[in-house]
PDB file of C-alpha atoms in Angstrom:
ATOM      1  CA  LYS A   1      92.545 104.213 130.249  1.00 86.00           C
ATOM      2  CA  GLN A   2      94.735 103.304 127.034  1.00 90.00           C
ATOM      3  CA  GLU A   3      96.201  99.828 126.924  1.00 92.00           C
ATOM      4  CA  VAL A   4      98.716  99.020 124.518  1.00 95.00           C
ATOM      5  CA  THR A   5      99.919  95.456 123.498  1.00 95.00           C
ATOM      6  CA  GLN A   6     102.325  93.904 121.489  1.00 95.00           C
ATOM      7  CA  ILE A   7     102.517  90.243 120.362  1.00 91.00           C
ATOM      8  CA  PRO A   8     104.587  88.231 120.053  1.00 91.00           C
ATOM      9  CA  ALA A   9     106.665  89.020 122.807  1.00 93.00           C
ATOM     10  CA  ALA A  10     109.782  87.103 121.378  1.00 95.00           C
ATOM     11  CA  LEU A  11     110.662  85.667 117.528  1.00 95.00           C
ATOM     12  CA  SER A  12     113.524  84.234 116.719  1.00 96.00           C
ATOM     13  CA  VAL A  13     114.196  83.827 112.814  1.00 96.00           C
ATOM     14  CA  PRO A  14     116.536  83.174 109.771  1.00 96.00           C
ATOM     15  CA  GLU A  15     118.200  86.016 107.847  1.00 97.00           C
ATOM     16  CA  GLY A  16     115.700  86.416 104.705  1.00 97.00           C
ATOM     17  CA  GLU A  17     112.312  85.899 106.278  1.00 96.00           C
ATOM     18  CA  ASN A  18     109.777  88.732 105.822  1.00 97.00           C
ATOM     19  CA  LEU A  19     108.390  88.914 109.372  1.00 94.00           C
ATOM     20  CA  VAL A  20     104.950  91.100 111.051  1.00 95.00           C
ATOM     21  CA  LEU A  21     104.815  92.518 114.708  1.00 96.00           C
ATOM     22  CA  ASN A  22     101.490  93.316 116.160  1.00 96.00           C
ATOM     23  CA  CYS A  23     100.695  96.399 117.938  1.00 97.00           C
ATOM     24  CA  SER A  24      97.170  96.352 119.841  1.00 97.00           C
ATOM     25  CA  PHE A  25      95.252  99.511 121.393  1.00 96.00           C
ATOM     26  CA  THR A  26      92.186  99.039 123.529  1.00 94.00           C
ATOM     27  CA  ASP A  27      90.870 103.179 122.534  1.00 91.00           C
ATOM     28  CA  SER A  28      90.961 104.276 119.046  1.00 88.00           C
ATOM     29  CA  ALA A  29      90.967 107.419 119.688  1.00 88.00           C
ATOM     30  CA  ILE A  30      94.708 108.152 118.987  1.00 87.00           C
ATOM     31  CA  TYR A  31      96.058 111.206 117.690  1.00 85.00           C
ATOM     32  CA  ASN A  32      99.522 109.205 116.280  1.00 91.00           C
ATOM     33  CA  LEU A  33     101.396 106.010 116.433  1.00 95.00           C
ATOM     34  CA  GLN A  34     105.234 105.545 116.532  1.00 96.00           C
ATOM     35  CA  TRP A  35     107.385 102.768 116.060  1.00 97.00           C
ATOM     36  CA  PHE A  36     110.857 102.590 118.071  1.00 97.00           C
ATOM     37  CA  ARG A  37     113.646 100.092 118.386  1.00 97.00           C
ATOM     38  CA  GLN A  38     115.692  99.600 121.303  1.00 96.00           C
ATOM     39  CA  ASP A  39     119.004  97.733 121.136  1.00 93.00           C
ATOM     40  CA  PRO A  40     120.174  96.348 124.682  1.00 86.00           C
ATOM     41  CA  GLY A  41     120.762  99.249 127.402  1.00 81.00           C
ATOM     42  CA  LYS A  42     120.453 101.877 124.510  1.00 85.00           C
ATOM     43  CA  GLY A  43     118.257 104.285 123.764  1.00 89.00           C
ATOM     44  CA  LEU A  44     115.445 104.230 121.477  1.00 94.00           C
ATOM     45  CA  THR A  45     115.793 105.007 118.103  1.00 95.00           C
ATOM     46  CA  SER A  46     112.641 106.431 115.960  1.00 95.00           C
ATOM     47  CA  LEU A  47     111.597 104.194 113.289  1.00 97.00           C
ATOM     48  CA  LEU A  48     108.254 105.421 111.683  1.00 96.00           C
ATOM     49  CA  LEU A  49     105.756 107.388 112.702  1.00 94.00           C
ATOM     50  CA  ILE A  50     102.361 107.210 111.441  1.00 93.00           C
ATOM     51  CA  GLN A  51      99.935 110.337 112.068  1.00 88.00           C
ATOM     52  CA  SER A  52      96.010 109.056 112.718  1.00 85.00           C
ATOM     53  CA  SER A  53      94.801 110.454 108.847  1.00 87.00           C
ATOM     54  CA  GLN A  54      96.908 107.800 107.380  1.00 88.00           C
ATOM     55  CA  ARG A  55      96.762 103.988 106.600  1.00 91.00           C
ATOM     56  CA  GLU A  56     100.732 103.196 106.873  1.00 93.00           C
ATOM     57  CA  GLN A  57     104.540 104.386 106.007  1.00 94.00           C
ATOM     58  CA  THR A  58     107.149 103.029 104.718  1.00 95.00           C
ATOM     59  CA  SER A  59     110.723 103.700 105.128  1.00 94.00           C
ATOM     60  CA  GLY A  60     113.989 101.328 103.357  1.00 96.00           C
ATOM     61  CA  ARG A  61     112.473  97.711 104.196  1.00 97.00           C
ATOM     62  CA  LEU A  62     110.045  98.712 107.265  1.00 97.00           C
ATOM     63  CA  ASN A  63     106.380  99.260 106.365  1.00 97.00           C
ATOM     64  CA  ALA A  64     104.376 100.151 108.979  1.00 96.00           C
ATOM     65  CA  SER A  65      99.942 100.037 108.983  1.00 96.00           C
ATOM     66  CA  LEU A  66      97.687 101.787 111.090  1.00 96.00           C
ATOM     67  CA  ASP A  67      93.714 100.100 111.688  1.00 94.00           C
ATOM     68  CA  LYS A  68      92.065 102.496 114.604  1.00 91.00           C
ATOM     69  CA  SER A  69      89.264 100.942 113.875  1.00 91.00           C
ATOM     70  CA  SER A  70      90.695  98.325 114.595  1.00 93.00           C
ATOM     71  CA  GLY A  71      92.830  99.206 116.947  1.00 94.00           C
ATOM     72  CA  ARG A  72      95.685  97.133 115.483  1.00 96.00           C
ATOM     73  CA  SER A  73      98.842  98.164 113.808  1.00 97.00           C
ATOM     74  CA  THR A  74     101.567  96.458 111.534  1.00 97.00           C
ATOM     75  CA  LEU A  75     104.981  96.226 111.139  1.00 97.00           C
ATOM     76  CA  TYR A  76     106.047  94.756 108.534  1.00 97.00           C
ATOM     77  CA  ILE A  77     109.965  94.064 107.789  1.00 97.00           C
ATOM     78  CA  ALA A  78     112.005  92.921 105.128  1.00 97.00           C
ATOM     79  CA  ALA A  79     114.361  90.298 103.580  1.00 97.00           C
ATOM     80  CA  SER A  80     115.468  90.545 107.794  1.00 96.00           C
ATOM     81  CA  GLN A  81     118.714  90.648 108.268  1.00 97.00           C
ATOM     82  CA  PRO A  82     120.929  89.767 111.836  1.00 96.00           C
ATOM     83  CA  GLY A  83     121.374  93.536 112.279  1.00 95.00           C
ATOM     84  CA  ASP A  84     117.582  93.745 112.259  1.00 97.00           C
ATOM     85  CA  SER A  85     118.219  91.552 116.266  1.00 97.00           C
ATOM     86  CA  ALA A  86     116.556  94.284 118.474  1.00 97.00           C
ATOM     87  CA  THR A  87     112.982  94.576 120.524  1.00 97.00           C
ATOM     88  CA  TYR A  88     110.142  96.904 119.178  1.00 98.00           C
ATOM     89  CA  LEU A  89     108.738  99.253 120.731  1.00 97.00           C
ATOM     90  CA  CYS A  90     104.919 100.434 119.910  1.00 97.00           C
ATOM     91  CA  ALA A  91     103.846 103.827 121.025  1.00 96.00           C
ATOM     92  CA  VAL A  92     100.560 105.469 120.982  1.00 94.00           C
ATOM     93  CA  ILE A  93      99.873 109.464 121.345  1.00 90.00           C
ATOM     94  CA  PRO A  94      96.346 110.160 123.066  1.00 85.00           C
ATOM     95  CA  PRO A  95      94.734 112.957 120.991  1.00 83.00           C
ATOM     96  CA  SER A  96      94.854 115.412 124.345  1.00 78.00           C
ATOM     97  CA  TYR A  97      96.447 118.950 124.133  1.00 76.00           C
ATOM     98  CA  ASN A  98      96.411 118.994 127.760  1.00 77.00           C
ATOM     99  CA  THR A  99      99.329 116.314 127.802  1.00 82.00           C
ATOM    100  CA  ASP A 100     101.904 115.457 126.765  1.00 85.00           C
ATOM    101  CA  LYS A 101     102.988 111.536 127.339  1.00 87.00           C
ATOM    102  CA  LEU A 102     103.124 108.391 125.165  1.00 91.00           C
ATOM    103  CA  ILE A 103     101.584 104.798 126.269  1.00 93.00           C
ATOM    104  CA  PHE A 104     103.858 102.156 125.146  1.00 94.00           C
ATOM    105  CA  GLY A 105     103.198  98.690 123.999  1.00 94.00           C
ATOM    106  CA  THR A 106     105.424  95.511 125.787  1.00 89.00           C
ATOM    107  CA  GLY A 107     107.690  95.787 123.049  1.00 94.00           C
ATOM    108  CA  THR A 108     108.517  92.451 120.865  1.00 97.00           C
ATOM    109  CA  ARG A 109     112.523  91.481 121.118  1.00 96.00           C
ATOM    110  CA  LEU A 110     113.634  89.793 117.846  1.00 97.00           C
ATOM    111  CA  GLN A 111     116.472  88.054 116.966  1.00 97.00           C
ATOM    112  CA  VAL A 112     117.380  87.134 113.503  1.00 97.00           C
ATOM    113  CA  PHE A 113     120.447  84.764 112.999  1.00 96.00           C
ATOM    114  CA  PRO A 114     122.258  83.995 110.099  1.00 94.00           C
TER     115      PRO A 114
ATOM    116  CA  GLU B   1     121.991 116.235 113.512  1.00 86.00           C
ATOM    117  CA  ALA B   2     118.493 116.507 115.455  1.00 86.00           C
ATOM    118  CA  GLN B   3     119.355 114.506 118.998  1.00 94.00           C
ATOM    119  CA  VAL B   4     118.974 114.295 122.525  1.00 96.00           C
ATOM    120  CA  THR B   5     121.818 114.437 124.927  1.00 97.00           C
ATOM    121  CA  GLN B   6     121.142 113.254 128.554  1.00 97.00           C
ATOM    122  CA  ASN B   7     124.754 113.385 130.805  1.00 97.00           C
ATOM    123  CA  PRO B   8     126.250 111.378 132.431  1.00 97.00           C
ATOM    124  CA  ARG B   9     124.946 107.909 130.571  1.00 96.00           C
ATOM    125  CA  TYR B  10     126.009 106.336 133.849  1.00 96.00           C
ATOM    126  CA  LEU B  11     125.734 107.003 137.670  1.00 96.00           C
ATOM    127  CA  ILE B  12     126.975 105.441 140.419  1.00 97.00           C
ATOM    128  CA  THR B  13     125.459 107.295 143.374  1.00 96.00           C
ATOM    129  CA  VAL B  14     124.650 106.187 147.041  1.00 97.00           C
ATOM    130  CA  THR B  15     122.089 106.993 149.128  1.00 97.00           C
ATOM    131  CA  GLY B  16     120.781 110.175 150.182  1.00 97.00           C
ATOM    132  CA  LYS B  17     123.252 112.198 147.353  1.00 97.00           C
ATOM    133  CA  LYS B  18     121.545 114.512 145.224  1.00 97.00           C
ATOM    134  CA  LEU B  19     122.403 114.337 141.644  1.00 97.00           C
ATOM    135  CA  THR B  20     120.918 115.942 138.511  1.00 98.00           C
ATOM    136  CA  VAL B  21     120.607 114.162 135.296  1.00 98.00           C
ATOM    137  CA  THR B  22     120.656 116.550 132.373  1.00 98.00           C
ATOM    138  CA  CYS B  23     118.962 116.765 129.352  1.00 98.00           C
ATOM    139  CA  SER B  24     119.380 118.920 126.483  1.00 98.00           C
ATOM    140  CA  GLN B  25     117.384 119.146 122.479  1.00 97.00           C
ATOM    141  CA  ASN B  26     118.290 121.202 119.319  1.00 96.00           C
ATOM    142  CA  MET B  27     114.658 120.708 117.600  1.00 94.00           C
ATOM    143  CA  ASN B  28     113.243 123.934 119.088  1.00 94.00           C
ATOM    144  CA  HIS B  29     110.282 121.446 120.233  1.00 94.00           C
ATOM    145  CA  GLU B  30     108.033 122.573 122.604  1.00 94.00           C
ATOM    146  CA  TYR B  31     107.475 118.945 124.622  1.00 95.00           C
ATOM    147  CA  MET B  32     109.746 117.412 127.310  1.00 97.00           C
ATOM    148  CA  SER B  33     109.472 114.277 129.051  1.00 97.00           C
ATOM    149  CA  TRP B  34     111.138 112.084 131.157  1.00 98.00           C
ATOM    150  CA  TYR B  35     110.886 108.242 131.382  1.00 97.00           C
ATOM    151  CA  ARG B  36     111.975 105.584 133.147  1.00 97.00           C
ATOM    152  CA  GLN B  37     113.116 101.448 131.848  1.00 95.00           C
ATOM    153  CA  ASP B  38     112.356  99.054 134.240  1.00 94.00           C
ATOM    154  CA  PRO B  39     112.266  95.124 133.452  1.00 89.00           C
ATOM    155  CA  GLY B  40     108.766  93.988 133.674  1.00 86.00           C
ATOM    156  CA  LEU B  41     106.946  97.265 134.062  1.00 89.00           C
ATOM    157  CA  GLY B  42     108.212  98.625 130.259  1.00 89.00           C
ATOM    158  CA  LEU B  43     108.649 102.263 129.843  1.00 93.00           C
ATOM    159  CA  ARG B  44     106.903 104.833 132.497  1.00 94.00           C
ATOM    160  CA  GLN B  45     106.825 108.371 132.567  1.00 95.00           C
ATOM    161  CA  ILE B  46     107.827 110.598 135.493  1.00 97.00           C
ATOM    162  CA  TYR B  47     107.310 114.237 134.210  1.00 97.00           C
ATOM    163  CA  TYR B  48     106.689 115.901 131.077  1.00 96.00           C
ATOM    164  CA  SER B  49     106.803 119.274 130.121  1.00 96.00           C
ATOM    165  CA  MET B  50     104.554 121.428 127.411  1.00 93.00           C
ATOM    166  CA  ASN B  51     107.006 124.693 127.599  1.00 93.00           C
ATOM    167  CA  VAL B  52     109.120 126.948 129.488  1.00 95.00           C
ATOM    168  CA  GLU B  53     108.292 127.311 133.730  1.00 94.00           C
ATOM    169  CA  VAL B  54     105.364 124.712 132.595  1.00 94.00           C
ATOM    170  CA  THR B  55     105.594 121.264 134.141  1.00 96.00           C
ATOM    171  CA  ASP B  56     103.508 118.099 135.444  1.00 95.00           C
ATOM    172  CA  LYS B  57     103.343 114.765 136.618  1.00 96.00           C
ATOM    173  CA  GLY B  58     103.411 111.311 135.159  1.00 94.00           C
ATOM    174  CA  ASP B  59     102.679 108.921 136.566  1.00 93.00           C
ATOM    175  CA  VAL B  60     105.707 107.698 138.620  1.00 97.00           C
ATOM    176  CA  PRO B  61     106.866 111.326 140.113  1.00 97.00           C
ATOM    177  CA  GLU B  62     107.941 110.456 143.283  1.00 97.00           C
ATOM    178  CA  GLY B  63     110.769 111.481 144.336  1.00 97.00           C
ATOM    179  CA  TYR B  64     111.853 113.146 141.445  1.00 98.00           C
ATOM    180  CA  LYS B  65     112.147 117.114 140.862  1.00 98.00           C
ATOM    181  CA  VAL B  66     112.727 118.700 137.212  1.00 98.00           C
ATOM    182  CA  SER B  67     112.510 122.609 135.955  1.00 96.00           C
ATOM    183  CA  ARG B  68     112.134 124.302 132.369  1.00 97.00           C
ATOM    184  CA  LYS B  69     113.574 127.489 132.476  1.00 97.00           C
ATOM    185  CA  GLU B  70     114.810 127.412 128.985  1.00 97.00           C
ATOM    186  CA  LYS B  71     113.022 125.668 126.385  1.00 96.00           C
ATOM    187  CA  ARG B  72     116.082 123.579 125.328  1.00 97.00           C
ATOM    188  CA  ASN B  73     117.161 121.934 128.610  1.00 98.00           C
ATOM    189  CA  PHE B  74     114.633 119.385 130.892  1.00 98.00           C
ATOM    190  CA  PRO B  75     117.635 118.266 133.957  1.00 98.00           C
ATOM    191  CA  LEU B  76     116.059 115.250 136.238  1.00 98.00           C
ATOM    192  CA  ILE B  77     116.994 116.116 140.113  1.00 98.00           C
ATOM    193  CA  LEU B  78     117.162 113.221 142.702  1.00 97.00           C
ATOM    194  CA  GLU B  79     117.086 115.431 145.537  1.00 95.00           C
ATOM    195  CA  SER B  80     117.505 111.847 148.220  1.00 97.00           C
ATOM    196  CA  PRO B  81     118.128 108.767 145.578  1.00 97.00           C
ATOM    197  CA  SER B  82     117.021 105.537 147.124  1.00 97.00           C
ATOM    198  CA  PRO B  83     118.057 102.348 145.095  1.00 97.00           C
ATOM    199  CA  ASN B  84     114.307 101.730 144.328  1.00 97.00           C
ATOM    200  CA  GLN B  85     115.195 104.454 141.639  1.00 98.00           C
ATOM    201  CA  THR B  86     117.769 102.485 140.191  1.00 98.00           C
ATOM    202  CA  SER B  87     116.971 102.194 136.530  1.00 97.00           C
ATOM    203  CA  LEU B  88     117.330 103.433 132.843  1.00 96.00           C
ATOM    204  CA  TYR B  89     116.028 106.670 132.365  1.00 97.00           C
ATOM    205  CA  PHE B  90     115.163 108.809 129.257  1.00 97.00           C
ATOM    206  CA  CYS B  91     114.246 112.588 128.456  1.00 97.00           C
ATOM    207  CA  ALA B  92     112.414 113.154 124.863  1.00 97.00           C
ATOM    208  CA  SER B  93     111.545 115.446 123.201  1.00 96.00           C
ATOM    209  CA  ARG B  94     108.734 116.618 120.170  1.00 94.00           C
ATOM    210  CA  ALA B  95     107.180 119.780 118.536  1.00 89.00           C
ATOM    211  CA  ARG B  96     103.460 120.162 120.264  1.00 85.00           C
ATOM    212  CA  GLN B  97     100.874 118.855 119.457  1.00 76.00           C
ATOM    213  CA  GLY B  98      98.808 120.323 116.625  1.00 75.00           C
ATOM    214  CA  ARG B  99     101.952 120.554 114.398  1.00 73.00           C
ATOM    215  CA  SER B 100     102.879 118.786 110.704  1.00 68.00           C
ATOM    216  CA  ASN B 101     105.346 116.121 112.699  1.00 75.00           C
ATOM    217  CA  THR B 102     104.864 115.557 116.488  1.00 85.00           C
ATOM    218  CA  GLU B 103     107.642 112.673 115.852  1.00 91.00           C
ATOM    219  CA  ALA B 104     109.431 111.668 119.225  1.00 94.00           C
ATOM    220  CA  PHE B 105     113.328 111.897 119.931  1.00 95.00           C
ATOM    221  CA  PHE B 106     114.647 109.746 122.940  1.00 96.00           C
ATOM    222  CA  GLY B 107     118.428 110.826 124.011  1.00 96.00           C
ATOM    223  CA  GLN B 108     120.587 107.477 124.435  1.00 94.00           C
ATOM    224  CA  GLY B 109     120.019 107.227 128.745  1.00 96.00           C
ATOM    225  CA  THR B 110     120.803 106.942 131.740  1.00 97.00           C
ATOM    226  CA  ARG B 111     121.675 103.867 133.349  1.00 96.00           C
ATOM    227  CA  LEU B 112     121.678 104.855 137.247  1.00 97.00           C
ATOM    228  CA  THR B 113     122.507 102.830 140.511  1.00 98.00           C
ATOM    229  CA  VAL B 114     121.603 103.988 143.478  1.00 97.00           C
ATOM    230  CA  VAL B 115     123.803 101.667 146.399  1.00 97.00           C
TER     231      VAL B 115
END
């Protein structure tokens, strides 16, 4: 059974720091992996999608990498800003064509203070 | 703009009073799902649909119903809500497995309170 873990659970940093958020999964057979951002009580906003054949994806100050063999993905946030404060979730999509399911990690709550 | 739209955003109801939460997507996605999010339990899938008239149970389907009569709509029905269904609900959609872009899109959420 696929399990997804995110470390750390919470992170508080001063503005301007470069950050690394970690996502680990137990089964390397994945279809793709997606990173989301969630503001308190709000919906999930897609940040980056990495397909299983890719090693990384970049969008602005965000860079996500994927290492299937070690069961890890990292989200790198450059030059963090207070507006980056949110919970970050990673989700693994299994390779099955018989189901539609995202398996979510436990999330990392990020606070960036001025 | 590509989006998943849920309504209502907030709902307070009483035990046993049937309710429906609507979900609509404008991306012509084949797959649609419902999730609930609870503190300490994360996001759990309730039901999913891989095509029109095709639905299946997720991890926590008890007390819920869904239908997929049209590709764009996937309503969630609570026939007799109970307090343990108080939660934050999300609808999601994505293109079917095998397409070049299977990015999942989520609605803004429906906060349901059952008293």
